Amino acid sequence: MAVDSTLELYTTLFGWFFYNSIWDVLVATGMVFLPFLGILIDTIIRSYAGEDAEEAGNTTLRIIEVEFFIAFFVILIAAVPATPLNAVDLSFTPRAVIGTPAQPVATVANSRTTYGGGISFNGAPANVNVPVFWFAVMSFSSGFNRAVMEDVPPTLDYRGYANELRDATIKDPELRHEINDFFRDCFIEARSKYLTERPDSAAIDALLNQYGDTDTDWIGSHVFQEIAGYYDSLRSDSIREGFPWSALRDVEWDASNHPVYGKPYCNEWWPSIQQAVLNDLGDIDLQSAAAEPGWDAVQRRDVITQLALINSPPRWTTRGYDFAYGNTVDFEVGEQSGIFVAVQNATQQGLAVYGLGKASISFAAFLRVFLEAAPMIQSLVLMGLYTLLPFFILISRYKFSLLIIGALILFSVKFWTVLWFFAWWVDQNLIQAFYPDPGSVTTLFSTDLTLKRIILNFLTGGLYLILPILLSLYLGLAGIRAASQLEGATQALTRGTSAAGNVSLRKPSFRNRSTGKTKGAK
Protein backbone atom coordinates (compact mmCIF):
# COMPACT_ATOMS: atom_id res chain seq x y z
CA MET A 1 0.00 0.00 0.00
CA ALA A 2 1.40 3.36 -1.01
CA VAL A 3 1.37 6.30 1.39
CA ASP A 4 1.90 9.97 0.67
CA SER A 5 4.84 10.90 2.91
CA THR A 6 7.68 9.30 4.83
CA LEU A 7 6.12 10.19 8.16
CA GLU A 8 2.88 8.50 7.14
CA LEU A 9 4.73 5.17 7.01
CA TYR A 10 4.92 5.27 10.79
CA THR A 11 1.77 7.17 11.69
CA THR A 12 -0.28 4.60 9.77
CA LEU A 13 1.17 1.70 11.74
CA PHE A 14 0.96 3.46 15.09
CA GLY A 15 -2.53 4.80 14.37
CA TRP A 16 -3.90 1.31 13.83
CA PHE A 17 -1.82 -0.02 16.70
CA PHE A 18 -3.55 2.48 19.00
CA TYR A 19 -6.89 1.55 17.41
CA ASN A 20 -6.35 -2.10 18.34
CA SER A 21 -5.42 -1.14 21.88
CA ILE A 22 -8.50 1.02 22.37
CA TRP A 23 -10.81 -1.57 20.80
CA ASP A 24 -9.43 -4.30 23.04
CA VAL A 25 -10.10 -2.15 26.11
CA LEU A 26 -13.65 -1.44 24.94
CA VAL A 27 -14.28 -5.15 24.45
CA ALA A 28 -12.70 -6.11 27.78
CA THR A 29 -14.78 -3.56 29.69
CA GLY A 30 -18.00 -4.45 27.88
CA MET A 31 -18.49 -0.94 26.55
CA VAL A 32 -18.96 -2.31 23.03
CA PHE A 33 -22.39 -3.61 24.19
CA LEU A 34 -23.67 -0.21 25.32
CA PRO A 35 -24.95 0.72 21.83
CA PHE A 36 -27.14 -2.42 21.85
CA LEU A 37 -28.73 -1.25 25.10
CA GLY A 38 -29.27 2.16 23.51
CA ILE A 39 -30.85 0.58 20.44
CA LEU A 40 -33.14 -1.52 22.64
CA ILE A 41 -34.34 1.36 24.83
CA ASP A 42 -34.75 3.78 21.90
CA THR A 43 -36.71 1.28 19.85
CA ILE A 44 -39.06 0.44 22.72
CA ILE A 45 -39.75 4.11 23.43
CA ARG A 46 -40.38 4.94 19.76
CA SER A 47 -42.59 1.89 19.21
CA TYR A 48 -44.82 2.43 22.24
CA ALA A 49 -45.06 6.14 21.48
CA GLY A 50 -46.26 5.56 17.92
CA GLU A 51 -48.27 2.32 18.16
CA ASP A 52 -51.13 0.89 20.16
CA ALA A 53 -50.04 -1.05 23.21
CA GLU A 54 -51.51 -4.22 21.68
CA GLU A 55 -49.38 -3.94 18.53
CA ALA A 56 -46.18 -2.41 20.03
CA GLY A 57 -44.77 -5.72 21.26
CA ASN A 58 -44.47 -7.43 17.88
CA THR A 59 -43.43 -4.19 16.16
CA THR A 60 -40.66 -3.55 18.65
CA LEU A 61 -39.33 -7.07 18.34
CA ARG A 62 -39.03 -6.90 14.57
CA ILE A 63 -37.40 -3.43 14.59
CA ILE A 64 -34.87 -4.62 17.15
CA GLU A 65 -34.09 -7.61 14.94
CA VAL A 66 -33.28 -5.32 12.00
CA GLU A 67 -31.29 -2.84 14.10
CA PHE A 68 -29.29 -5.60 15.76
CA PHE A 69 -28.55 -7.23 12.41
CA ILE A 70 -27.21 -3.94 11.03
CA ALA A 71 -25.16 -3.36 14.20
CA PHE A 72 -23.60 -6.83 14.03
CA PHE A 73 -22.80 -6.29 10.35
CA VAL A 74 -21.10 -2.95 11.10
CA ILE A 75 -19.08 -4.53 13.90
CA LEU A 76 -18.01 -7.33 11.60
CA ILE A 77 -16.77 -5.15 8.74
CA ALA A 78 -15.83 -1.84 10.41
CA ALA A 79 -15.00 -2.51 14.05
CA VAL A 80 -13.30 -5.87 14.49
CA PRO A 81 -9.67 -5.61 13.27
CA ALA A 82 -9.35 -8.69 11.09
CA THR A 83 -7.33 -7.73 7.99
CA PRO A 84 -3.54 -7.80 8.46
CA LEU A 85 -1.53 -4.74 7.41
CA ASN A 86 2.18 -5.59 7.22
CA ALA A 87 4.88 -2.96 7.57
CA VAL A 88 6.71 -4.39 4.54
CA ASP A 89 3.68 -3.59 2.39
CA LEU A 90 3.88 0.16 3.12
CA SER A 91 6.03 2.34 0.89
CA PHE A 92 6.44 5.95 -0.16
CA THR A 93 7.66 6.89 -3.62
CA PRO A 94 8.57 10.59 -4.01
CA ARG A 95 7.05 12.13 -7.09
CA ALA A 96 9.30 12.53 -10.10
CA VAL A 97 10.42 16.09 -10.77
CA ILE A 98 12.20 17.17 -13.94
CA GLY A 99 15.79 18.20 -13.36
CA THR A 100 16.33 16.26 -10.14
CA PRO A 101 17.58 12.70 -9.70
CA ALA A 102 14.99 10.02 -9.05
CA GLN A 103 14.47 9.55 -5.32
CA PRO A 104 14.60 6.02 -3.89
CA VAL A 105 11.50 4.39 -2.46
CA ALA A 106 11.17 4.81 1.31
CA THR A 107 10.00 1.92 3.46
CA VAL A 108 9.49 1.35 7.15
CA ALA A 109 12.73 -0.61 7.33
CA ASN A 110 14.70 2.09 5.49
CA SER A 111 13.04 5.50 5.30
CA ARG A 112 16.33 7.27 4.47
CA THR A 113 15.36 9.89 7.04
CA THR A 114 15.54 10.29 10.80
CA TYR A 115 12.12 8.64 11.03
CA GLY A 116 12.63 5.12 12.28
CA GLY A 117 16.04 3.51 12.09
CA GLY A 118 16.38 3.47 15.86
CA ILE A 119 16.18 7.26 16.02
CA SER A 120 12.47 7.97 16.29
CA PHE A 121 9.19 6.04 16.21
CA ASN A 122 10.98 3.07 17.71
CA GLY A 123 8.99 -0.09 18.28
CA ALA A 124 6.84 0.30 15.18
CA PRO A 125 4.78 -2.90 14.88
CA ALA A 126 5.72 -5.31 12.09
CA ASN A 127 2.03 -5.82 11.37
CA VAL A 128 -1.31 -4.60 12.65
CA ASN A 129 -4.87 -5.72 12.06
CA VAL A 130 -7.32 -3.35 10.40
CA PRO A 131 -11.10 -3.66 9.95
CA VAL A 132 -11.85 -4.75 6.42
CA PHE A 133 -14.02 -1.70 5.66
CA TRP A 134 -11.34 0.83 6.63
CA PHE A 135 -8.63 -1.21 4.92
CA ALA A 136 -10.65 -1.00 1.71
CA VAL A 137 -11.10 2.76 2.13
CA MET A 138 -7.35 3.28 2.65
CA SER A 139 -6.42 1.07 -0.30
CA PHE A 140 -8.89 2.79 -2.60
CA SER A 141 -7.77 6.26 -1.52
CA SER A 142 -4.07 5.50 -2.02
CA GLY A 143 -4.60 3.93 -5.43
CA PHE A 144 -6.92 6.73 -6.53
CA ASN A 145 -4.41 9.38 -5.49
CA ARG A 146 -1.56 7.74 -7.41
CA ALA A 147 -3.67 7.24 -10.52
CA VAL A 148 -4.73 10.90 -10.59
CA MET A 149 -1.24 12.34 -9.97
CA GLU A 150 0.40 10.17 -12.61
CA ASP A 151 -1.81 11.78 -15.28
CA VAL A 152 -0.60 15.30 -14.42
CA PRO A 153 2.12 16.51 -16.84
CA PRO A 154 5.54 16.62 -15.13
CA THR A 155 7.18 19.95 -14.46
CA LEU A 156 10.12 21.50 -12.69
CA ASP A 157 10.03 22.47 -9.04
CA TYR A 158 10.83 26.15 -9.60
CA ARG A 159 9.83 27.27 -6.12
CA GLY A 160 11.88 24.53 -4.50
CA TYR A 161 14.81 25.48 -6.71
CA ALA A 162 14.48 29.14 -5.72
CA ASN A 163 14.30 28.18 -2.04
CA GLU A 164 17.48 26.15 -2.40
CA LEU A 165 19.17 29.13 -4.03
CA ARG A 166 18.05 31.35 -1.18
CA ASP A 167 19.49 28.90 1.32
CA ALA A 168 22.65 28.12 -0.65
CA THR A 169 25.62 28.47 1.66
CA ILE A 170 29.18 27.23 1.57
CA LYS A 171 29.36 24.58 4.27
CA ASP A 172 32.99 23.48 3.94
CA PRO A 173 35.03 25.58 6.43
CA GLU A 174 38.27 24.96 4.53
CA LEU A 175 36.66 26.21 1.33
CA ARG A 176 35.37 29.33 3.11
CA HIS A 177 38.86 29.98 4.42
CA GLU A 178 40.28 29.58 0.92
CA ILE A 179 37.74 32.06 -0.45
CA ASN A 180 38.75 34.53 2.24
CA ASP A 181 42.37 34.13 1.17
CA PHE A 182 41.44 34.68 -2.49
CA PHE A 183 39.44 37.75 -1.52
CA ARG A 184 42.49 39.14 0.26
CA ASP A 185 45.28 38.05 -2.11
CA CYS A 186 43.54 38.59 -5.44
CA PHE A 187 40.28 40.50 -5.46
CA ILE A 188 41.18 43.37 -3.14
CA GLU A 189 44.36 44.17 -5.03
CA ALA A 190 42.77 43.76 -8.46
CA ARG A 191 39.76 45.85 -7.50
CA SER A 192 41.92 48.58 -6.00
CA LYS A 193 44.01 48.72 -9.15
CA TYR A 194 40.90 48.86 -11.35
CA LEU A 195 39.35 51.73 -9.39
CA THR A 196 42.61 53.62 -9.31
CA GLU A 197 43.47 53.33 -13.01
CA ARG A 198 39.91 53.48 -14.43
CA PRO A 199 40.95 51.63 -17.61
CA ASP A 200 38.88 52.21 -20.72
CA SER A 201 39.27 49.72 -23.53
CA ALA A 202 37.13 47.93 -26.07
CA ALA A 203 37.95 44.57 -24.48
CA ILE A 204 36.75 45.72 -21.04
CA ASP A 205 33.61 47.28 -22.53
CA ALA A 206 32.83 44.04 -24.36
CA LEU A 207 33.16 42.02 -21.15
CA LEU A 208 31.00 44.48 -19.21
CA ASN A 209 28.35 44.35 -21.93
CA GLN A 210 28.37 40.56 -21.81
CA TYR A 211 28.49 40.02 -18.06
CA GLY A 212 26.99 43.27 -16.79
CA ASP A 213 28.31 46.51 -15.34
CA THR A 214 28.59 44.89 -11.91
CA ASP A 215 31.05 42.28 -13.13
CA THR A 216 33.95 43.97 -11.35
CA ASP A 217 32.03 43.98 -8.05
CA TRP A 218 32.57 40.31 -7.26
CA ILE A 219 35.59 38.08 -6.86
CA GLY A 220 34.90 36.00 -10.00
CA SER A 221 35.02 39.05 -12.29
CA HIS A 222 35.67 38.16 -15.94
CA VAL A 223 37.39 41.50 -16.43
CA PHE A 224 39.96 40.57 -13.80
CA GLN A 225 40.29 37.06 -15.20
CA GLU A 226 40.65 37.90 -18.89
CA ILE A 227 42.26 41.36 -18.99
CA ALA A 228 46.04 41.40 -18.57
CA GLY A 229 47.46 43.02 -15.45
CA TYR A 230 44.94 41.70 -12.94
CA TYR A 231 44.48 38.05 -11.97
CA ASP A 232 47.14 36.91 -14.44
CA SER A 233 49.79 38.85 -12.51
CA LEU A 234 48.54 38.35 -8.94
CA ARG A 235 49.33 35.18 -7.00
CA SER A 236 48.32 33.43 -3.83
CA ASP A 237 50.32 34.51 -0.82
CA SER A 238 50.75 30.91 0.34
CA ILE A 239 51.25 27.46 -1.14
CA ARG A 240 48.08 25.82 -2.45
CA GLU A 241 47.53 22.12 -2.79
CA GLY A 242 46.45 21.05 -6.24
CA PHE A 243 48.78 23.46 -8.01
CA PRO A 244 52.14 21.75 -8.63
CA TRP A 245 55.34 23.77 -8.37
CA SER A 246 56.30 25.50 -11.64
CA ALA A 247 59.76 26.79 -12.47
CA LEU A 248 58.27 29.58 -14.58
CA ARG A 249 55.87 30.75 -11.92
CA ASP A 250 57.37 29.89 -8.54
CA VAL A 251 60.72 31.57 -9.02
CA GLU A 252 61.23 32.18 -5.32
CA TRP A 253 62.35 28.57 -4.92
CA ASP A 254 65.45 26.99 -6.39
CA ALA A 255 64.85 24.25 -8.92
CA SER A 256 66.88 21.79 -6.85
CA ASN A 257 65.00 22.46 -3.62
CA HIS A 258 61.34 23.32 -4.10
CA PRO A 259 58.05 22.25 -2.52
CA VAL A 260 55.61 19.86 -4.17
CA TYR A 261 53.02 22.59 -4.65
CA GLY A 262 53.40 26.24 -5.52
CA LYS A 263 51.60 29.57 -5.42
CA PRO A 264 49.11 29.76 -8.32
CA TYR A 265 48.18 32.87 -10.23
CA CYS A 266 44.73 34.14 -9.41
CA ASN A 267 43.35 33.29 -12.86
CA GLU A 268 44.48 29.68 -12.25
CA TRP A 269 43.18 29.65 -8.70
CA TRP A 270 39.65 31.00 -9.24
CA PRO A 271 38.27 28.23 -11.55
CA SER A 272 39.27 25.68 -8.93
CA ILE A 273 37.48 27.65 -6.19
CA GLN A 274 34.33 28.12 -8.26
CA GLN A 275 34.09 24.41 -9.07
CA ALA A 276 34.59 23.59 -5.40
CA VAL A 277 31.75 25.98 -4.50
CA LEU A 278 29.40 24.36 -7.03
CA ASN A 279 30.31 20.90 -5.75
CA ASP A 280 29.63 22.03 -2.19
CA LEU A 281 26.15 23.23 -3.19
CA GLY A 282 25.10 19.78 -4.42
CA ASP A 283 22.88 19.49 -7.49
CA ILE A 284 21.79 23.14 -7.70
CA ASP A 285 23.80 23.58 -10.90
CA LEU A 286 21.96 20.64 -12.48
CA GLN A 287 18.60 22.01 -11.35
CA SER A 288 19.46 25.39 -12.79
CA ALA A 289 20.45 23.87 -16.13
CA ALA A 290 17.12 22.02 -16.27
CA ALA A 291 15.09 25.02 -15.10
CA GLU A 292 16.60 27.49 -17.58
CA PRO A 293 18.15 25.59 -20.48
CA GLY A 294 18.39 28.67 -22.69
CA TRP A 295 20.67 30.49 -20.27
CA ASP A 296 24.39 30.79 -20.93
CA ALA A 297 26.19 28.16 -18.84
CA VAL A 298 28.98 30.51 -17.75
CA GLN A 299 26.57 33.20 -16.58
CA ARG A 300 24.42 30.59 -14.85
CA ARG A 301 27.36 29.21 -12.87
CA ASP A 302 28.50 32.73 -12.03
CA VAL A 303 25.10 33.71 -10.64
CA ILE A 304 24.84 30.55 -8.54
CA THR A 305 28.31 31.18 -7.16
CA GLN A 306 27.46 34.79 -6.38
CA LEU A 307 24.30 33.77 -4.50
CA ALA A 308 26.32 31.33 -2.43
CA LEU A 309 28.89 34.02 -1.71
CA ILE A 310 26.15 36.45 -0.67
CA ASN A 311 24.92 33.91 1.88
CA SER A 312 28.52 33.13 2.92
CA PRO A 313 30.30 36.45 2.33
CA PRO A 314 34.10 36.51 2.31
CA ARG A 315 35.62 37.87 5.50
CA TRP A 316 38.71 39.97 5.74
CA THR A 317 41.73 38.06 7.02
CA THR A 318 44.74 40.12 8.04
CA ARG A 319 48.12 39.59 6.46
CA GLY A 320 50.48 41.90 8.30
CA TYR A 321 51.04 44.88 6.02
CA ASP A 322 47.56 44.48 4.47
CA PHE A 323 45.92 45.38 7.78
CA ALA A 324 46.73 49.02 7.20
CA TYR A 325 44.23 49.36 4.38
CA GLY A 326 41.78 46.74 5.57
CA ASN A 327 39.23 49.42 6.47
CA THR A 328 39.83 51.76 3.56
CA VAL A 329 38.72 49.57 0.69
CA ASP A 330 35.87 51.46 -0.98
CA PHE A 331 33.66 50.25 -3.78
CA GLU A 332 31.92 53.59 -4.33
CA VAL A 333 32.52 55.71 -7.39
CA GLY A 334 32.51 59.46 -7.24
CA GLU A 335 33.59 62.21 -4.89
CA GLN A 336 31.76 60.83 -1.87
CA SER A 337 33.22 57.63 -0.50
CA GLY A 338 33.70 55.67 2.68
CA ILE A 339 31.68 53.62 5.08
CA PHE A 340 29.22 56.44 5.84
CA VAL A 341 28.11 56.68 2.21
CA ALA A 342 27.74 52.92 1.94
CA VAL A 343 25.57 52.84 5.05
CA GLN A 344 23.53 55.79 3.82
CA ASN A 345 22.87 54.21 0.43
CA ALA A 346 21.98 50.87 1.97
CA THR A 347 19.54 52.59 4.35
CA GLN A 348 17.82 54.45 1.53
CA GLN A 349 17.45 51.31 -0.55
CA GLY A 350 16.16 49.40 2.45
CA LEU A 351 13.49 51.97 3.22
CA ALA A 352 12.42 52.08 -0.42
CA VAL A 353 11.50 48.40 -0.49
CA TYR A 354 10.46 48.05 3.14
CA GLY A 355 6.71 48.07 2.55
CA LEU A 356 6.53 45.53 -0.24
CA GLY A 357 9.48 43.59 1.09
CA LYS A 358 7.92 43.08 4.50
CA ALA A 359 4.67 41.77 3.02
CA SER A 360 6.42 39.57 0.48
CA ILE A 361 8.87 38.05 2.91
CA SER A 362 6.26 37.39 5.59
CA PHE A 363 3.86 35.71 3.17
CA ALA A 364 6.64 33.78 1.45
CA ALA A 365 7.90 32.59 4.83
CA PHE A 366 4.39 31.45 5.81
CA LEU A 367 3.93 29.68 2.48
CA ARG A 368 7.25 27.91 2.77
CA VAL A 369 6.55 26.77 6.32
CA PHE A 370 3.11 25.54 5.28
CA LEU A 371 4.46 23.57 2.32
CA GLU A 372 7.05 21.90 4.52
CA ALA A 373 4.56 21.15 7.31
CA ALA A 374 1.56 20.10 5.19
CA PRO A 375 2.56 16.42 4.69
CA MET A 376 3.37 16.11 8.39
CA ILE A 377 0.04 17.68 9.37
CA GLN A 378 -1.77 15.25 7.08
CA SER A 379 0.08 12.26 8.53
CA LEU A 380 -0.71 13.24 12.09
CA VAL A 381 -4.37 13.94 11.27
CA LEU A 382 -4.66 10.48 9.69
CA MET A 383 -3.09 8.89 12.76
CA GLY A 384 -5.62 10.71 14.91
CA LEU A 385 -8.49 9.50 12.73
CA TYR A 386 -7.32 5.89 12.88
CA THR A 387 -6.82 6.08 16.63
CA LEU A 388 -10.23 7.60 17.42
CA LEU A 389 -12.30 5.43 15.07
CA PRO A 390 -13.42 3.06 17.89
CA PHE A 391 -15.13 5.95 19.66
CA PHE A 392 -16.70 7.12 16.40
CA ILE A 393 -18.13 3.67 15.73
CA LEU A 394 -19.29 3.26 19.32
CA ILE A 395 -21.00 6.65 19.54
CA SER A 396 -22.68 6.13 16.15
CA ARG A 397 -24.39 3.07 17.67
CA TYR A 398 -23.10 0.95 14.82
CA LYS A 399 -25.17 2.77 12.20
CA PHE A 400 -24.06 1.91 8.69
CA SER A 401 -25.13 5.34 7.43
CA LEU A 402 -22.50 7.04 9.60
CA LEU A 403 -19.80 4.77 8.18
CA ILE A 404 -20.33 6.56 4.87
CA ILE A 405 -19.53 9.89 6.53
CA GLY A 406 -16.46 8.39 8.20
CA ALA A 407 -15.24 6.94 4.91
CA LEU A 408 -15.65 10.29 3.15
CA ILE A 409 -13.75 12.07 5.93
CA LEU A 410 -10.88 9.59 5.62
CA PHE A 411 -10.89 9.83 1.83
CA SER A 412 -10.92 13.63 1.88
CA VAL A 413 -7.90 13.80 4.21
CA LYS A 414 -6.02 11.33 2.01
CA PHE A 415 -7.02 13.34 -1.08
CA TRP A 416 -5.33 16.46 0.32
CA THR A 417 -2.17 15.08 -1.28
CA VAL A 418 -3.69 15.34 -4.75
CA LEU A 419 -5.04 18.83 -4.12
CA TRP A 420 -1.68 20.06 -2.86
CA PHE A 421 -0.07 18.44 -5.88
CA PHE A 422 -2.45 20.34 -8.17
CA ALA A 423 -1.66 23.58 -6.36
CA TRP A 424 2.08 22.86 -6.62
CA TRP A 425 1.77 22.15 -10.35
CA VAL A 426 -0.16 25.39 -10.95
CA ASP A 427 2.44 27.29 -8.91
CA GLN A 428 5.32 26.07 -11.06
CA ASN A 429 3.51 27.04 -14.26
CA LEU A 430 2.65 30.48 -12.90
CA ILE A 431 6.31 31.02 -12.03
CA GLN A 432 7.21 30.18 -15.62
CA ALA A 433 4.59 32.62 -16.88
CA PHE A 434 5.66 35.45 -14.53
CA TYR A 435 9.41 34.97 -15.11
CA PRO A 436 9.79 33.76 -18.73
CA ASP A 437 13.22 35.19 -19.63
CA PRO A 438 16.34 32.96 -19.41
CA GLY A 439 17.92 33.40 -16.00
CA SER A 440 14.98 35.33 -14.55
CA VAL A 441 13.95 32.55 -12.16
CA THR A 442 17.46 32.43 -10.70
CA THR A 443 18.21 36.15 -10.70
CA LEU A 444 14.74 37.63 -10.11
CA PHE A 445 12.33 35.14 -8.54
CA SER A 446 14.69 34.11 -5.76
CA THR A 447 15.22 37.74 -4.71
CA ASP A 448 12.08 39.48 -6.04
CA LEU A 449 10.15 41.52 -3.44
CA THR A 450 7.81 43.32 -5.83
CA LEU A 451 4.05 43.22 -6.16
CA LYS A 452 4.30 40.47 -8.78
CA ARG A 453 5.89 38.11 -6.29
CA ILE A 454 3.27 38.98 -3.66
CA ILE A 455 0.47 38.19 -6.12
CA LEU A 456 2.10 34.90 -7.04
CA ASN A 457 2.50 33.87 -3.40
CA PHE A 458 -1.07 34.93 -2.62
CA LEU A 459 -2.51 32.87 -5.48
CA THR A 460 -0.49 29.82 -4.59
CA GLY A 461 -1.20 30.08 -0.89
CA GLY A 462 -4.89 30.46 -1.64
CA LEU A 463 -4.92 27.27 -3.69
CA TYR A 464 -3.19 25.27 -0.98
CA LEU A 465 -5.76 26.36 1.59
CA ILE A 466 -8.98 26.77 -0.43
CA LEU A 467 -8.92 23.47 -2.36
CA PRO A 468 -9.01 21.25 0.77
CA ILE A 469 -11.76 23.44 2.23
CA LEU A 470 -13.85 23.10 -0.95
CA LEU A 471 -13.32 19.34 -1.02
CA SER A 472 -14.33 19.01 2.62
CA LEU A 473 -17.46 21.08 1.92
CA TYR A 474 -18.44 19.04 -1.15
CA LEU A 475 -17.82 15.65 0.42
CA GLY A 476 -19.39 16.75 3.70
CA LEU A 477 -22.63 17.72 1.99
CA ALA A 478 -22.57 14.58 -0.13
CA GLY A 479 -21.86 12.41 2.91
CA ILE A 480 -24.69 13.93 4.94
CA ARG A 481 -27.06 13.44 2.00
CA ALA A 482 -25.97 9.84 1.45
CA ALA A 483 -26.23 9.06 5.15
CA SER A 484 -29.69 10.56 5.25
CA GLN A 485 -30.83 8.51 2.28
CA LEU A 486 -29.38 5.34 3.76
CA GLU A 487 -30.98 6.05 7.12
CA GLY A 488 -34.30 6.60 5.32
CA ALA A 489 -33.94 3.25 3.58
CA THR A 490 -33.26 1.57 6.92
CA GLN A 491 -36.32 3.20 8.47
CA ALA A 492 -38.43 2.14 5.50
CA LEU A 493 -37.23 -1.41 6.03
CA THR A 494 -38.22 -1.30 9.68
CA ARG A 495 -41.58 0.28 8.81
CA GLY A 496 -42.19 -2.48 6.29
CA THR A 497 -41.41 -5.05 8.92
CA SER A 498 -43.70 -3.28 11.36
CA ALA A 499 -46.55 -3.25 8.83
CA ALA A 500 -46.11 -6.96 8.21
CA GLY A 501 -46.35 -7.51 11.94
CA ASN A 502 -49.56 -5.48 12.13
CA VAL A 503 -51.19 -7.49 9.37
CA SER A 504 -50.30 -10.79 10.98
CA LEU A 505 -51.56 -9.45 14.31
CA ARG A 506 -54.94 -8.41 12.95
CA LYS A 507 -55.85 -11.51 10.93
CA PRO A 508 -56.63 -13.72 13.92
CA SER A 509 -58.91 -11.11 15.47
CA PHE A 510 -60.80 -10.83 12.16
CA ARG A 511 -61.43 -14.54 12.09
CA ASN A 512 -62.51 -14.46 15.71
CA ARG A 513 -64.99 -11.67 15.07
CA SER A 514 -66.36 -13.48 12.02
CA THR A 515 -66.83 -16.68 14.00
CA GLY A 516 -68.61 -14.82 16.77
CA LYS A 517 -71.07 -13.21 14.39
CA THR A 518 -71.92 -16.57 12.82
CA LYS A 519 -72.70 -18.16 16.12
CA GLY A 520 -74.94 -15.28 17.08
CA ALA A 521 -76.99 -15.64 13.91
CA LYS A 522 -77.66 -19.23 14.61
XYZ file of C-alpha atoms in Angstrom, residues 349-366 447-451 453-454 457:
26
model
C 17.450 51.313 -0.549
C 16.163 49.401 2.446
C 13.492 51.975 3.220
C 12.424 52.082 -0.419
C 11.501 48.399 -0.494
C 10.463 48.048 3.139
C 6.705 48.072 2.546
C 6.533 45.526 -0.244
C 9.475 43.593 1.094
C 7.915 43.083 4.498
C 4.667 41.774 3.016
C 6.422 39.571 0.476
C 8.871 38.051 2.906
C 6.263 37.385 5.586
C 3.855 35.709 3.170
C 6.643 33.775 1.453
C 7.898 32.588 4.828
C 4.391 31.455 5.809
C 15.217 37.745 -4.708
C 12.078 39.478 -6.037
C 10.155 41.516 -3.438
C 7.813 43.315 -5.827
C 4.046 43.220 -6.164
C 5.892 38.115 -6.292
C 3.270 38.978 -3.656
C 2.496 33.873 -3.398
